[in-house]
Short mmCIF file of N, CA and C in Angstrom, two decimals:
data_model
loop_
_atom_site.label_atom_id
_atom_site.label_comp_id
_atom_site.label_asym_id
_atom_site.label_seq_id
_atom_site.Cartn_x
_atom_site.Cartn_y
_atom_site.Cartn_z
N MET A 8 19.25 62.80 77.47
CA MET A 8 20.10 64.04 77.35
C MET A 8 20.77 64.78 76.20
N ILE A 9 21.31 65.93 76.46
CA ILE A 9 21.37 66.01 74.90
C ILE A 9 22.78 66.74 75.10
N PHE A 10 22.99 66.45 73.22
CA PHE A 10 24.92 66.28 73.74
C PHE A 10 25.18 67.05 71.80
N ARG A 11 25.87 67.90 72.06
CA ARG A 11 26.57 68.81 71.00
C ARG A 11 25.85 68.99 70.10
N THR A 12 24.42 69.96 70.79
CA THR A 12 24.08 70.73 69.64
C THR A 12 23.04 71.54 70.25
N GLU A 13 22.74 72.82 69.40
CA GLU A 13 22.41 74.20 69.95
C GLU A 13 21.58 74.49 69.67
N PRO A 14 20.35 74.86 70.76
CA PRO A 14 19.13 75.49 70.14
C PRO A 14 18.43 76.08 68.76
N MET A 15 18.45 75.90 67.99
CA MET A 15 17.94 76.43 66.47
C MET A 15 17.32 77.79 66.63
N PRO A 16 18.17 79.03 66.04
CA PRO A 16 17.65 80.00 66.03
C PRO A 16 16.81 80.52 64.84
N SER A 17 16.08 81.04 65.07
CA SER A 17 14.68 81.42 64.20
C SER A 17 15.40 81.29 62.68
N ASP A 18 16.56 82.11 62.66
CA ASP A 18 16.48 81.82 61.23
C ASP A 18 18.13 81.41 60.86
N LEU A 19 17.52 80.04 61.49
CA LEU A 19 18.29 78.68 60.84
C LEU A 19 18.43 78.38 59.37
N ALA A 20 17.45 78.42 58.41
CA ALA A 20 17.25 77.92 57.39
C ALA A 20 18.36 79.60 56.47
N THR A 21 18.46 80.62 56.71
CA THR A 21 18.69 81.28 56.35
C THR A 21 20.55 81.75 56.28
N ASN A 22 21.18 80.66 56.23
CA ASN A 22 22.57 80.28 56.28
C ASN A 22 23.17 80.24 54.90
N GLY A 23 21.96 80.22 54.05
CA GLY A 23 22.47 79.89 52.60
C GLY A 23 23.02 78.25 52.47
N CYS A 24 23.01 77.70 53.31
CA CYS A 24 23.85 76.12 52.68
C CYS A 24 22.33 75.37 52.48
N ASP A 25 22.73 75.10 50.78
CA ASP A 25 21.84 74.24 50.16
C ASP A 25 22.29 72.74 50.05
N LEU A 26 22.54 72.21 50.43
CA LEU A 26 23.62 70.84 50.85
C LEU A 26 23.10 70.10 51.47
N LEU A 27 21.68 68.49 51.42
CA LEU A 27 21.35 68.51 52.78
C LEU A 27 21.94 66.84 52.82
N PHE A 28 22.22 66.13 54.13
CA PHE A 28 22.97 64.71 53.88
C PHE A 28 22.05 64.31 54.43
N VAL A 29 21.73 63.13 54.05
CA VAL A 29 20.39 62.09 54.23
C VAL A 29 21.05 60.07 54.07
N TYR A 30 20.66 59.90 55.63
CA TYR A 30 21.29 58.45 55.39
C TYR A 30 20.31 57.36 56.22
N GLY A 31 18.95 57.80 55.94
CA GLY A 31 17.86 56.56 55.85
C GLY A 31 17.30 56.68 54.53
N THR A 32 15.71 56.33 54.99
CA THR A 32 14.37 56.46 54.49
C THR A 32 14.34 57.81 54.06
N LEU A 33 15.24 58.65 53.64
CA LEU A 33 14.53 59.44 52.43
C LEU A 33 15.62 58.85 51.35
N ARG A 34 17.09 57.83 51.88
CA ARG A 34 17.76 58.10 50.71
C ARG A 34 17.26 57.33 49.12
N ARG A 35 17.39 57.10 48.03
CA ARG A 35 17.04 56.74 46.87
C ARG A 35 16.52 54.66 46.77
N GLY A 36 15.69 54.28 46.94
CA GLY A 36 14.88 53.19 47.47
C GLY A 36 14.58 53.34 48.32
N ALA A 37 14.83 53.31 49.29
CA ALA A 37 14.02 54.08 50.58
C ALA A 37 12.98 54.23 50.52
N SER A 38 11.84 54.18 51.47
CA SER A 38 10.01 54.16 51.67
C SER A 38 10.00 55.90 51.81
N HIS A 39 10.62 56.85 51.64
CA HIS A 39 10.36 58.11 51.99
C HIS A 39 11.13 58.98 50.75
N HIS A 40 11.72 58.22 50.04
CA HIS A 40 12.76 59.15 49.20
C HIS A 40 11.21 60.04 48.21
N HIS A 41 10.56 59.50 48.15
CA HIS A 41 9.96 60.25 47.35
C HIS A 41 9.26 61.64 48.01
N ILE A 42 9.96 61.96 48.60
CA ILE A 42 9.48 63.20 49.22
C ILE A 42 10.32 64.62 49.02
N LEU A 43 12.14 63.89 48.85
CA LEU A 43 13.45 64.51 47.99
C LEU A 43 13.23 64.48 46.64
N GLN A 44 12.00 63.46 45.84
CA GLN A 44 11.68 63.59 44.28
C GLN A 44 10.73 65.05 44.26
N SER A 45 10.26 64.26 45.39
CA SER A 45 9.07 66.20 45.24
C SER A 45 9.28 67.47 45.75
N LEU A 46 10.84 67.44 46.27
CA LEU A 46 11.09 68.38 46.49
C LEU A 46 12.07 68.87 44.99
N HIS A 47 12.48 68.33 44.20
CA HIS A 47 13.81 67.99 42.74
C HIS A 47 14.16 68.07 43.70
N ALA A 48 15.61 67.79 44.46
CA ALA A 48 16.35 67.83 45.07
C ALA A 48 16.58 67.04 44.36
N ARG A 49 18.35 67.76 43.83
CA ARG A 49 19.34 66.82 42.61
C ARG A 49 20.03 65.53 43.76
N PHE A 50 20.72 64.85 43.35
CA PHE A 50 21.42 64.31 43.54
C PHE A 50 22.85 64.42 43.48
N LEU A 51 23.27 64.47 44.49
CA LEU A 51 24.65 64.83 43.95
C LEU A 51 26.64 62.79 44.11
N GLY A 52 25.81 62.82 44.93
CA GLY A 52 26.43 61.56 45.28
C GLY A 52 26.04 60.64 46.27
N PRO A 53 26.89 59.70 47.43
CA PRO A 53 27.12 58.96 48.04
C PRO A 53 28.16 60.12 49.30
N ALA A 54 27.63 59.77 50.18
CA ALA A 54 28.34 60.75 50.92
C ALA A 54 28.85 60.05 52.25
N MET A 55 29.29 60.89 52.69
CA MET A 55 29.47 60.27 54.59
C MET A 55 29.98 61.31 55.51
N VAL A 56 28.97 60.84 57.00
CA VAL A 56 29.75 62.44 57.81
C VAL A 56 30.29 61.14 58.46
N ALA A 57 31.15 61.71 60.07
CA ALA A 57 31.76 61.75 61.50
C ALA A 57 30.46 61.28 61.60
N GLY A 58 30.46 60.04 62.70
CA GLY A 58 29.00 59.41 63.62
C GLY A 58 28.72 58.32 64.03
N GLU A 59 27.90 58.40 64.48
CA GLU A 59 27.20 56.79 64.18
C GLU A 59 25.42 56.64 64.13
N LEU A 60 25.23 55.28 63.86
CA LEU A 60 24.18 54.84 63.28
C LEU A 60 23.04 54.13 64.25
N PHE A 61 22.18 54.68 64.78
CA PHE A 61 21.56 53.58 65.80
C PHE A 61 20.42 53.57 64.88
N ASP A 62 19.46 52.63 65.40
CA ASP A 62 18.47 51.24 64.97
C ASP A 62 17.63 51.24 65.56
N LEU A 63 16.21 52.08 65.52
CA LEU A 63 15.81 53.05 66.43
C LEU A 63 13.87 52.19 66.05
N GLY A 64 14.26 51.29 64.79
CA GLY A 64 12.61 50.42 64.93
C GLY A 64 12.49 50.66 63.32
N ARG A 65 11.48 51.89 63.41
CA ARG A 65 11.03 51.83 61.75
C ARG A 65 12.34 52.88 61.01
N PHE A 66 13.25 53.25 61.70
CA PHE A 66 13.34 53.87 60.90
C PHE A 66 14.98 54.49 61.91
N PRO A 67 16.03 54.27 61.07
CA PRO A 67 17.43 54.82 61.70
C PRO A 67 17.33 56.47 62.48
N GLY A 68 18.98 56.80 63.77
CA GLY A 68 19.26 57.95 63.89
C GLY A 68 20.63 58.65 63.73
N ALA A 69 21.10 59.34 63.56
CA ALA A 69 22.60 59.70 63.61
C ALA A 69 22.80 60.54 64.99
N ARG A 70 23.98 59.93 65.41
CA ARG A 70 24.17 60.62 66.07
C ARG A 70 25.64 61.30 65.83
N ALA A 71 25.82 62.10 65.02
CA ALA A 71 26.86 63.37 64.23
C ALA A 71 27.88 63.84 65.50
N ILE A 72 28.92 63.46 65.83
CA ILE A 72 30.00 63.86 65.93
C ILE A 72 31.55 64.59 65.27
N GLU A 73 31.83 64.82 65.62
CA GLU A 73 33.03 66.23 65.45
C GLU A 73 33.99 65.28 64.71
N PRO A 74 34.36 65.62 63.90
CA PRO A 74 35.27 64.93 63.46
C PRO A 74 36.60 65.01 63.42
N THR A 75 38.02 64.11 63.21
CA THR A 75 39.15 64.82 63.49
C THR A 75 40.15 65.56 63.03
N SER A 76 40.60 66.14 63.04
CA SER A 76 41.97 67.65 62.28
C SER A 76 42.20 66.06 61.30
N ALA A 77 42.46 64.98 61.09
CA ALA A 77 42.62 63.84 60.11
C ALA A 77 42.08 63.51 58.90
N GLY A 78 40.48 63.62 58.98
CA GLY A 78 39.48 63.57 58.56
C GLY A 78 38.40 62.61 59.31
N ILE A 79 37.44 62.16 58.73
CA ILE A 79 36.56 61.28 59.13
C ILE A 79 37.15 61.08 60.69
N GLY A 80 37.78 59.62 60.52
CA GLY A 80 37.97 58.39 61.78
C GLY A 80 37.28 57.60 62.13
N GLY A 81 37.40 56.70 62.23
CA GLY A 81 36.82 54.99 61.92
C GLY A 81 35.14 55.59 62.24
N ARG A 82 34.35 56.11 62.80
CA ARG A 82 32.75 55.95 62.83
C ARG A 82 32.47 56.98 61.77
N ARG A 83 31.59 56.52 61.30
CA ARG A 83 30.66 57.32 60.17
C ARG A 83 30.09 56.38 59.47
N VAL A 84 28.49 57.84 59.04
CA VAL A 84 27.20 57.12 58.42
C VAL A 84 27.58 57.44 57.41
N THR A 85 27.00 56.27 56.66
CA THR A 85 26.81 56.28 55.32
C THR A 85 25.22 56.70 54.43
N GLY A 86 25.50 57.73 53.73
CA GLY A 86 24.97 58.30 52.73
C GLY A 86 24.84 58.56 51.49
N GLU A 87 23.80 60.07 51.33
CA GLU A 87 23.61 60.30 50.41
C GLU A 87 23.57 62.07 50.34
N LEU A 88 23.92 63.13 49.19
CA LEU A 88 24.12 64.55 49.56
C LEU A 88 23.12 64.58 48.73
N TYR A 89 22.37 65.59 48.62
CA TYR A 89 21.21 65.98 47.94
C TYR A 89 21.66 67.59 47.58
N ARG A 90 21.20 68.72 46.48
CA ARG A 90 21.43 69.83 46.79
C ARG A 90 19.89 70.07 46.50
N LEU A 91 19.49 70.79 47.68
CA LEU A 91 17.40 71.82 47.56
C LEU A 91 18.24 73.45 46.07
N ARG A 92 16.64 72.84 45.94
CA ARG A 92 16.22 73.85 45.19
C ARG A 92 16.00 74.97 45.60
N ARG A 93 15.03 75.37 46.78
CA ARG A 93 14.70 75.86 47.24
C ARG A 93 14.57 76.41 48.76
N LEU A 94 15.62 76.82 49.58
CA LEU A 94 15.74 76.29 50.33
C LEU A 94 14.74 76.16 51.67
N GLU A 95 14.34 77.54 52.08
CA GLU A 95 13.87 77.09 53.24
C GLU A 95 12.26 76.98 52.83
N PRO A 96 11.64 77.04 51.86
CA PRO A 96 10.36 75.68 51.83
C PRO A 96 10.19 74.35 51.54
N ASP A 97 12.11 73.70 51.38
CA ASP A 97 12.30 72.41 51.41
C ASP A 97 12.75 72.27 52.62
N LEU A 98 13.15 72.86 53.64
CA LEU A 98 13.69 72.32 54.91
C LEU A 98 12.21 72.90 55.53
N ALA A 99 11.97 74.25 54.89
CA ALA A 99 10.78 73.60 56.07
C ALA A 99 9.63 72.00 55.88
N ALA A 100 9.72 71.87 54.59
CA ALA A 100 8.97 70.17 54.39
C ALA A 100 9.03 69.47 55.06
N LEU A 101 10.68 69.30 54.68
CA LEU A 101 11.43 68.18 56.00
C LEU A 101 11.79 68.32 57.40
N ASP A 102 11.31 69.92 57.99
CA ASP A 102 11.06 70.03 59.33
C ASP A 102 10.15 69.10 59.63
N ARG A 103 8.73 68.85 58.72
CA ARG A 103 7.74 68.41 58.96
C ARG A 103 8.20 66.99 59.45
N TYR A 104 8.79 66.79 57.97
CA TYR A 104 8.50 64.64 57.80
C TYR A 104 9.87 64.84 59.68
N GLU A 105 11.04 65.13 59.39
CA GLU A 105 11.25 64.81 60.12
C GLU A 105 10.19 64.63 61.94
N GLY A 106 9.58 65.64 62.04
CA GLY A 106 8.65 65.80 63.15
C GLY A 106 9.43 67.00 64.76
N LEU A 107 10.26 68.09 63.73
CA LEU A 107 11.07 68.79 64.23
C LEU A 107 10.08 69.98 64.44
N GLN A 108 10.64 70.21 65.81
CA GLN A 108 10.02 71.31 66.43
C GLN A 108 10.49 72.56 66.61
N PRO A 109 10.81 73.66 65.89
CA PRO A 109 12.11 74.43 66.70
C PRO A 109 11.66 75.26 67.72
N SER A 110 10.06 75.59 68.09
CA SER A 110 9.63 75.81 69.10
C SER A 110 9.08 75.04 70.51
N ALA A 111 9.87 73.86 70.34
CA ALA A 111 10.34 72.58 71.35
C ALA A 111 11.25 71.85 71.22
N PHE A 112 12.03 72.57 71.20
CA PHE A 112 13.46 71.68 71.15
C PHE A 112 13.81 70.86 71.70
N GLU A 113 13.40 70.87 73.09
CA GLU A 113 14.51 69.71 74.15
C GLU A 113 13.35 68.73 73.70
N THR A 114 11.88 69.19 73.54
CA THR A 114 11.00 67.46 72.95
C THR A 114 11.25 66.90 71.82
N SER A 115 11.86 67.37 70.57
CA SER A 115 12.37 66.94 69.43
C SER A 115 12.93 65.54 69.58
N LEU A 116 12.59 64.72 68.65
CA LEU A 116 13.25 63.42 68.12
C LEU A 116 14.97 64.09 67.89
N PHE A 117 14.62 64.61 66.76
CA PHE A 117 15.70 65.28 65.95
C PHE A 117 15.98 66.59 66.28
N CYS A 118 17.07 66.93 65.40
CA CYS A 118 17.50 68.07 65.47
C CYS A 118 18.86 68.16 64.02
N ARG A 119 18.32 69.64 63.21
CA ARG A 119 18.77 70.07 62.11
C ARG A 119 20.06 70.98 62.58
N ARG A 120 21.52 70.40 61.93
CA ARG A 120 22.60 71.08 62.04
C ARG A 120 23.46 70.86 60.51
N VAL A 121 24.32 71.76 60.88
CA VAL A 121 24.90 71.51 58.76
C VAL A 121 26.36 70.94 60.15
N THR A 122 26.90 70.33 59.06
CA THR A 122 27.93 69.20 59.47
C THR A 122 28.77 68.83 58.68
N ARG A 123 29.71 68.84 58.50
CA ARG A 123 30.72 68.77 57.42
C ARG A 123 30.68 66.89 56.78
N VAL A 124 30.80 66.91 55.54
CA VAL A 124 30.18 66.01 55.19
C VAL A 124 31.36 65.49 54.37
N TRP A 125 31.91 63.88 53.57
CA TRP A 125 32.97 63.91 52.86
C TRP A 125 32.11 63.42 51.43
N LYS A 126 32.23 63.64 50.68
CA LYS A 126 32.06 63.12 49.08
C LYS A 126 32.50 61.63 48.34
N GLN A 127 32.34 60.94 48.49
CA GLN A 127 32.69 59.80 48.02
C GLN A 127 33.03 59.63 46.40
N ASN A 128 33.57 58.99 46.25
CA ASN A 128 34.18 58.96 45.19
C ASN A 128 34.49 59.91 44.11
N VAL A 129 34.24 60.61 44.39
CA VAL A 129 35.00 62.43 43.84
C VAL A 129 35.84 62.17 44.70
N GLY A 130 35.91 62.58 45.99
CA GLY A 130 36.40 63.23 46.96
C GLY A 130 36.25 64.42 47.71
N GLY A 131 36.98 65.21 48.72
CA GLY A 131 36.35 66.09 49.06
C GLY A 131 35.56 66.56 49.89
N ALA A 132 34.93 67.64 51.09
CA ALA A 132 34.31 67.75 51.82
C ALA A 132 33.43 69.15 51.09
N ALA A 133 32.86 68.94 52.53
CA ALA A 133 31.54 70.20 51.64
C ALA A 133 31.17 70.26 53.49
N GLN A 134 30.12 71.07 53.49
CA GLN A 134 29.34 71.48 54.72
C GLN A 134 28.00 71.09 54.23
N ALA A 135 26.92 70.64 55.27
CA ALA A 135 25.60 69.98 54.30
C ALA A 135 24.96 69.72 55.87
N TRP A 136 23.43 70.15 55.63
CA TRP A 136 22.28 70.12 56.58
C TRP A 136 22.62 68.32 56.93
N ILE A 137 22.12 67.80 58.03
CA ILE A 137 21.96 66.83 58.92
C ILE A 137 20.82 66.52 59.22
N TYR A 138 19.76 66.08 59.57
CA TYR A 138 18.86 65.89 61.05
C TYR A 138 19.32 64.20 61.53
N CYS A 139 20.25 64.78 62.39
CA CYS A 139 20.46 64.06 63.40
C CYS A 139 19.74 63.52 65.05
N LEU A 140 20.09 63.35 66.06
CA LEU A 140 19.51 62.55 66.82
C LEU A 140 19.31 63.86 67.74
N SER A 141 18.61 64.66 68.96
CA SER A 141 18.39 65.43 69.66
C SER A 141 19.15 64.77 71.07
N ARG A 142 19.52 63.52 70.93
CA ARG A 142 19.13 62.78 72.56
C ARG A 142 20.32 61.75 72.21
N ARG A 143 21.08 61.14 73.16
CA ARG A 143 21.10 59.94 73.31
C ARG A 143 20.44 58.71 73.30
N PRO A 144 19.97 58.00 72.23
CA PRO A 144 19.13 56.70 72.79
C PRO A 144 19.61 55.83 73.83
N ALA A 145 18.37 55.59 74.69
CA ALA A 145 18.63 55.18 75.66
C ALA A 145 17.82 53.13 75.33
N ALA A 146 17.57 52.81 74.66
CA ALA A 146 17.24 51.74 74.12
C ALA A 146 17.01 51.30 72.51
N ALA A 147 18.73 51.45 72.23
CA ALA A 147 18.55 51.31 70.37
C ALA A 147 19.81 50.78 70.07
N CYS A 148 20.11 49.30 69.26
CA CYS A 148 20.65 49.31 68.68
C CYS A 148 22.15 49.84 67.26
N LEU A 149 23.06 49.67 68.32
CA LEU A 149 24.39 50.40 67.42
C LEU A 149 24.08 50.21 66.11
N ILE A 150 24.48 50.27 64.60
CA ILE A 150 24.94 49.91 63.25
C ILE A 150 26.02 50.34 62.79
N PRO A 151 26.21 48.75 63.18
CA PRO A 151 28.56 48.90 63.46
C PRO A 151 29.21 49.40 62.26
N SER A 152 27.93 49.14 60.69
CA SER A 152 28.89 49.73 59.59
C SER A 152 28.66 51.10 59.27
N GLY A 153 27.29 51.57 59.49
CA GLY A 153 26.64 53.08 60.10
C GLY A 153 26.12 53.33 58.31
N ASP A 154 25.50 52.01 57.67
CA ASP A 154 25.09 51.78 56.40
C ASP A 154 23.61 51.53 56.80
N TYR A 155 22.82 52.15 56.87
CA TYR A 155 21.05 51.87 57.22
C TYR A 155 20.61 50.57 56.09
N SER A 156 20.92 51.25 54.70
CA SER A 156 20.53 50.54 53.61
C SER A 156 20.71 48.92 53.64
N LYS A 157 22.08 48.68 54.27
CA LYS A 157 23.28 47.51 53.97
C LYS A 157 22.52 46.55 55.19
N ALA A 158 21.76 47.67 56.22
CA ALA A 158 21.51 46.98 57.33
C ALA A 158 20.10 46.72 57.39
N ALA A 159 19.34 47.68 56.48
CA ALA A 159 17.62 46.81 56.58
C ALA A 159 18.07 45.82 55.52
N ARG A 160 18.49 45.98 54.83
CA ARG A 160 18.45 44.43 53.82
C ARG A 160 19.05 42.96 54.47
N ARG A 161 20.18 43.34 55.24
CA ARG A 161 20.10 42.26 56.08
C ARG A 161 19.31 41.86 56.95
N LEU A 162 18.52 42.51 57.60
CA LEU A 162 17.63 42.40 58.95
C LEU A 162 16.38 41.73 57.40
N ARG A 163 16.25 42.22 57.01
CA ARG A 163 14.45 41.61 55.93
C ARG A 163 14.57 40.62 55.53
N GLY A 164 16.66 39.95 55.03
CA GLY A 164 16.66 38.48 54.38
C GLY A 164 16.93 37.07 55.37
N SER A 165 16.93 38.31 56.73
CA SER A 165 17.22 37.15 57.47
C SER A 165 15.99 37.07 58.31
N SER A 166 15.24 37.53 58.71
CA SER A 166 14.27 37.61 59.73
C SER A 166 12.54 38.65 59.93
N GLY A 167 13.23 39.22 58.39
CA GLY A 167 11.41 40.61 58.43
C GLY A 167 12.12 41.30 59.15
N ALA A 168 11.12 42.50 58.47
CA ALA A 168 11.24 43.92 59.10
C ALA A 168 11.38 43.81 60.93
N SER A 169 12.53 44.65 60.94
CA SER A 169 13.27 44.71 62.92
C SER A 169 12.03 45.46 63.72
N LYS A 170 11.75 44.12 64.57
CA LYS A 170 10.63 44.69 65.30
C LYS A 170 11.38 45.59 66.74
N ARG A 171 12.88 45.42 66.47
CA ARG A 171 13.32 46.51 67.99
C ARG A 171 12.39 47.56 67.87
N ARG A 172 12.58 48.51 68.82
CA ARG A 172 11.84 49.49 69.09
C ARG A 172 13.45 50.28 70.00
N ALA A 173 13.28 51.24 70.21
CA ALA A 173 13.86 52.43 70.98
C ALA A 173 12.97 53.01 72.06
N ARG A 174 13.40 52.65 73.02
CA ARG A 174 12.64 53.71 74.55
C ARG A 174 13.69 55.21 74.34
N PHE A 175 12.89 56.29 74.85
CA PHE A 175 14.14 57.19 74.58
C PHE A 175 13.13 57.52 75.81
#
């Protein structure tokens, strides 16, 4: 099921937005943070978006939702905000990592879109790219806290690596 996403136009990377919100394996201390380091992305601080976060087994997936006029509301995804140095090549590298297939949008697990991000500790909001689920996960666990780092630590601490798998 596709929800609140639009097919990606061929010039998606040319809108000038150079901020990126990450919430899972690209965060500091996570398994694939080295990708952002290799791109020389600049860490701007903790942030959050309106949405829901799902445990898909080896990685999470966010379902972005439209924020209310009053702000982020109760459902949120916690992550980090980065500034990309070379917008188009950096987004192309991240697209490859995320398995994004612009020519096969309907079959890609993730899509890339711009969403509103709230900066923690500093306040204020900005527009940033996010890789979010292109369809609702059929059999995945909701992470109620919206924070993958905390949920992953809790899982490792109590029962080892997560063995759950999502089916789409």
